[in-house]
Tab-separated table of C-alpha atoms in Angstrom:
chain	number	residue	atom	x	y	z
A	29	UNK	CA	31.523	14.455	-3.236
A	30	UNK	CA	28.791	13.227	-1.150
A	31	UNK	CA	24.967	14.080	-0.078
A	32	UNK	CA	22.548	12.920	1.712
A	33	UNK	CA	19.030	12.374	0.546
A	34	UNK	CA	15.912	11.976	3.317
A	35	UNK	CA	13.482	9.638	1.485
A	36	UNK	CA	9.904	8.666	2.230
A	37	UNK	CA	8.805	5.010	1.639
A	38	UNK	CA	6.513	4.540	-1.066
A	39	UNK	CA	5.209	1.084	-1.500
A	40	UNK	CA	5.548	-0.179	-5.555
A	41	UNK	CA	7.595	-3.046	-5.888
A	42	UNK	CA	5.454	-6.806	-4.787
A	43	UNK	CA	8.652	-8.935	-4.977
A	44	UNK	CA	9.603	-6.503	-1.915
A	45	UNK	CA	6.842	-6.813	0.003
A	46	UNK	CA	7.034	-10.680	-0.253
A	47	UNK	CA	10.313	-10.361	1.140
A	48	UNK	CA	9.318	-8.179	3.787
A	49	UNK	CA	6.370	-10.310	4.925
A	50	UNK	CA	8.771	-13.134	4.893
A	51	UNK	CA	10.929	-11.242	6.994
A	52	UNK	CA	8.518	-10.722	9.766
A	53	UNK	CA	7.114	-13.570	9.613
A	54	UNK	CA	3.374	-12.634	7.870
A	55	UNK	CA	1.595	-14.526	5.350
A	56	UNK	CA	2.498	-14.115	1.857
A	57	UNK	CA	0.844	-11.270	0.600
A	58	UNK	CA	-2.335	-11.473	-1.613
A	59	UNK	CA	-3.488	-9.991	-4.207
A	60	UNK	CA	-6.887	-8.655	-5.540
A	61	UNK	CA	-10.042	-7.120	-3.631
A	62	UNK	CA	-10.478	-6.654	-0.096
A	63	UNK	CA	-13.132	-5.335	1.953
A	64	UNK	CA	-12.254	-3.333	4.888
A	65	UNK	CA	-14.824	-2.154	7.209
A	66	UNK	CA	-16.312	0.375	4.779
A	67	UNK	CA	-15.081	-0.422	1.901
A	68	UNK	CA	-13.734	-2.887	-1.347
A	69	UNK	CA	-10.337	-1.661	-2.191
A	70	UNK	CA	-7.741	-3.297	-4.905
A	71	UNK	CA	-4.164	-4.319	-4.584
A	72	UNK	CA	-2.115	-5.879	-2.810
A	73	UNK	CA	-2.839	-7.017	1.008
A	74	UNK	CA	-0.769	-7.759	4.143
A	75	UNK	CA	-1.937	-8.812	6.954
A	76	UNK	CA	0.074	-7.325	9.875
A	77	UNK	CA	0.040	-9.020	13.215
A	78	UNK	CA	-2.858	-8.336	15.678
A	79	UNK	CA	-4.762	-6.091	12.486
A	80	UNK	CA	-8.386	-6.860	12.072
A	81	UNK	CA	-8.351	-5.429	8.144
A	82	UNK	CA	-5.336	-5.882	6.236
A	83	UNK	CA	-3.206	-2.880	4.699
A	84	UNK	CA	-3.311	-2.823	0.729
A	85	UNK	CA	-1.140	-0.823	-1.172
A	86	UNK	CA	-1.849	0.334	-4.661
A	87	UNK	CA	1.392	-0.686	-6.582
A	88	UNK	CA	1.171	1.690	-9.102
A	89	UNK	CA	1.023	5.016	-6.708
A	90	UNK	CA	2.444	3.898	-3.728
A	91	UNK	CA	-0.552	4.358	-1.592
A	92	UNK	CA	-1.168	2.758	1.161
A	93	UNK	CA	-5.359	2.046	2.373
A	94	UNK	CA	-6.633	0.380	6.018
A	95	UNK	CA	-8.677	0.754	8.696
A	96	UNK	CA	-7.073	0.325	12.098
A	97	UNK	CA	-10.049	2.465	13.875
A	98	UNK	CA	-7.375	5.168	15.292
A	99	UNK	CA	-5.253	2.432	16.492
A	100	UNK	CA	-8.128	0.264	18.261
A	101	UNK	CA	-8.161	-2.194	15.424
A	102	UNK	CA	-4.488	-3.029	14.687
A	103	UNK	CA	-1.167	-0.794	16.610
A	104	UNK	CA	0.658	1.945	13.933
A	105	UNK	CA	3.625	0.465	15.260
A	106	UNK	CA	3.296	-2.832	12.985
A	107	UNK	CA	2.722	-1.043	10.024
A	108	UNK	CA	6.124	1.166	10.822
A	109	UNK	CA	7.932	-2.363	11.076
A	110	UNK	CA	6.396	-3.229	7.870
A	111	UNK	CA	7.683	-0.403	5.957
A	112	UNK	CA	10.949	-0.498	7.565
A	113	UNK	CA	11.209	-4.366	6.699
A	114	UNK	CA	9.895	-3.002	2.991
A	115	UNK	CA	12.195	-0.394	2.359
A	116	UNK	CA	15.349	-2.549	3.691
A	117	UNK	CA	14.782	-5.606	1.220
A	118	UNK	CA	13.740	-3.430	-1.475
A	119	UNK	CA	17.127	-1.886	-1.017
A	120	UNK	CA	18.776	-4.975	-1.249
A	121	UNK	CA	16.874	-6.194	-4.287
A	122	UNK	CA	18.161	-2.771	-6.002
A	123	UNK	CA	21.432	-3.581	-4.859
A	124	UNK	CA	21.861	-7.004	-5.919
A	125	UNK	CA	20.986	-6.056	-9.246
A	126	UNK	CA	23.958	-3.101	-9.527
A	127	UNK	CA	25.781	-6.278	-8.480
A	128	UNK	CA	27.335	-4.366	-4.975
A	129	UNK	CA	27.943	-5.955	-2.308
A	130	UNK	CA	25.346	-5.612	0.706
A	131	UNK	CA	25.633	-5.494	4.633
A	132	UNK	CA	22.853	-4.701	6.993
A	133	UNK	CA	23.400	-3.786	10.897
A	134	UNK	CA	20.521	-2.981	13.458
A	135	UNK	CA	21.564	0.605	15.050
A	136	UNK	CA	20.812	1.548	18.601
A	137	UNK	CA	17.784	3.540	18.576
A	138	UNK	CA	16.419	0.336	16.145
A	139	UNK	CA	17.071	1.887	12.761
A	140	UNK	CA	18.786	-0.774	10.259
A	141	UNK	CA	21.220	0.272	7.871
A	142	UNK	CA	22.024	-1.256	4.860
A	143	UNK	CA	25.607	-0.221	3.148
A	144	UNK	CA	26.185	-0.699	0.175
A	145	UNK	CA	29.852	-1.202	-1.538
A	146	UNK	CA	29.832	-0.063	-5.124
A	147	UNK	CA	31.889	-1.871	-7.203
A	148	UNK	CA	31.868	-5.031	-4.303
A	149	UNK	CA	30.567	-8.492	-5.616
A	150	UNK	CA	27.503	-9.610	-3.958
B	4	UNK	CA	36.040	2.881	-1.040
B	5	UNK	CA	32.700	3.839	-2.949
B	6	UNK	CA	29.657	3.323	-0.127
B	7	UNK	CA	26.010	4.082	-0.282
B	8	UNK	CA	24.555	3.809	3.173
B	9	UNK	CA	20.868	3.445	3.547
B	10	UNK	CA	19.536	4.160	6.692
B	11	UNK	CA	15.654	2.746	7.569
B	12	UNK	CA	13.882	4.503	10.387
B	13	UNK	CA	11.666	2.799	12.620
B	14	UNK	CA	8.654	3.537	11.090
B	15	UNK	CA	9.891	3.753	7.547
B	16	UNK	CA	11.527	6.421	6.663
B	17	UNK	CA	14.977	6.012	4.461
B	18	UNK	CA	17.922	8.026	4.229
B	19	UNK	CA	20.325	7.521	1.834
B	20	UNK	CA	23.923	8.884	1.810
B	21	UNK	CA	26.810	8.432	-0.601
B	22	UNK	CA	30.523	8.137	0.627
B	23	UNK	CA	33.908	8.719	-1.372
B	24	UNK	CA	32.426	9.993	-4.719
B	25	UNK	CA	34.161	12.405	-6.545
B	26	UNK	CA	32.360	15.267	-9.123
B	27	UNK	CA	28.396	14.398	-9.302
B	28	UNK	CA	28.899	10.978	-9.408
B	29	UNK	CA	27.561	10.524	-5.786
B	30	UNK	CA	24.139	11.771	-7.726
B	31	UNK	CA	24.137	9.393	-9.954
B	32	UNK	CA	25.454	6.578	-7.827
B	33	UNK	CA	22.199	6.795	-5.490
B	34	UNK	CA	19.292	8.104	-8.075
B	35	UNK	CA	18.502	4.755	-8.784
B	36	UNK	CA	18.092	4.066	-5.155
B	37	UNK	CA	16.255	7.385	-4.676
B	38	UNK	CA	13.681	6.353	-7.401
B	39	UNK	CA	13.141	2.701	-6.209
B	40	UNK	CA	12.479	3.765	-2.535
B	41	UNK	CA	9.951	6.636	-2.986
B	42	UNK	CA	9.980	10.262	-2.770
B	43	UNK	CA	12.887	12.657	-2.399
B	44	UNK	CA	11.988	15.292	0.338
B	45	UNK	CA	15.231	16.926	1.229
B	46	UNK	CA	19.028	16.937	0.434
B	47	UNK	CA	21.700	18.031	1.607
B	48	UNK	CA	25.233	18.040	0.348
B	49	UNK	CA	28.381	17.275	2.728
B	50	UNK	CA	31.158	19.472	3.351
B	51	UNK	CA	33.693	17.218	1.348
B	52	UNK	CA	31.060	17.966	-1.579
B	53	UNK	CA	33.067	21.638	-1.807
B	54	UNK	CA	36.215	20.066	-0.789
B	55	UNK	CA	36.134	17.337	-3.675
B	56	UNK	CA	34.876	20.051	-6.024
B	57	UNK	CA	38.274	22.513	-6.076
B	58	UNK	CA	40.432	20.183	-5.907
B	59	UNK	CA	39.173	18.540	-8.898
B	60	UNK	CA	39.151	21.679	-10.505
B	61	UNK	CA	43.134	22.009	-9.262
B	62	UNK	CA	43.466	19.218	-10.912
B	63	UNK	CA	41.679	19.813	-13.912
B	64	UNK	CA	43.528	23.170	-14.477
B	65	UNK	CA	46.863	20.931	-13.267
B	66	UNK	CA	46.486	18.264	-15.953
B	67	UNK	CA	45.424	21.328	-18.991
């Protein structure tokens, strides 16, 4: 049988967002305390492209925290990329570890898919 | 062929879907996905989910 599951992206897993930092091209991502315009907040920074603050995510709930100032300070639309560039390589690191095989394709309207062949070798 | 496509919106948001399980091993096949990726908000079974589930049951009663 088969099902489909909608999922939202929680961020938990570092070795993921290394790889998605690599992926776009940021700076590794750093861990520790950060002040953002108001305030000192722990875990685990990225800085996005054009942000003035970086986004830190709390590893252990999955919770993102930034200050963008509505937009004015850094565009939504890099932290989107972010999390899509998250939640594809931390698919891949779950996969590779089932030991299936993995292929990703960029879809039209610029979703990626990942598919996943159970029982494939990686 | 046993498949697990994961689909990655734009701005985040995954969808997973299993292909060419049979009885609730589709379920099992993807939890570990499921877990690793965030939260669960909605699912939705396919229509070979029925399908898959008489005829197993055919054969079930077939094989008895």
């Amino acid at each position: 049988m088969s099902h489909v599951v909608q999922i939202k992206t929680q961020v938990r897993d570092a070795a993921a967002v290394r790889a998605g930092c690599s992926r776009l091209g940021l700076d590794a991502p750093v861990e520790g305390e950060v002040k953002l315009f108001s305030e000192t907040v722990n875990g685990l920074a990225v800085r996005l492209k054009d942000w003035r603050y970086p986004v830190v995510f709390d590893l252990t709930t999955g919770e993102s925290k930034f200050d963008n100032y509505q937009g004015r300070w850094g565009r939504q639309g890099r932290l989107d990329e972010f999390l899509q560039a998250y939640a594809v390589e931390k698919t891949k690191i779950e996969a590779r570890r089932k030991g299936y095989s993995v292929a990703e394709h960029r879809l039209a309207d610029g979703s990626i898919k990942v598919s996943l062949t159970v029982g494939g070798a990686s | 062929m046993k498949t697990i496509d994961v689909v990655v919106s734009p701005v985040g948001a995954t969808r997973v879907e299993t292909n060419g399980f049979t009885g609730d091993q589709c379920r099992q096949a993807s939890a570990f996905l499921e877990q690793a990726l965030g939260l669960a908000q909605n699912e939705r079974l396919k229509a070979d989910f029925y399908k898959t589930e008489v005829r197993d049951q055919q054969q079930a009663r077939q094989s008895s």
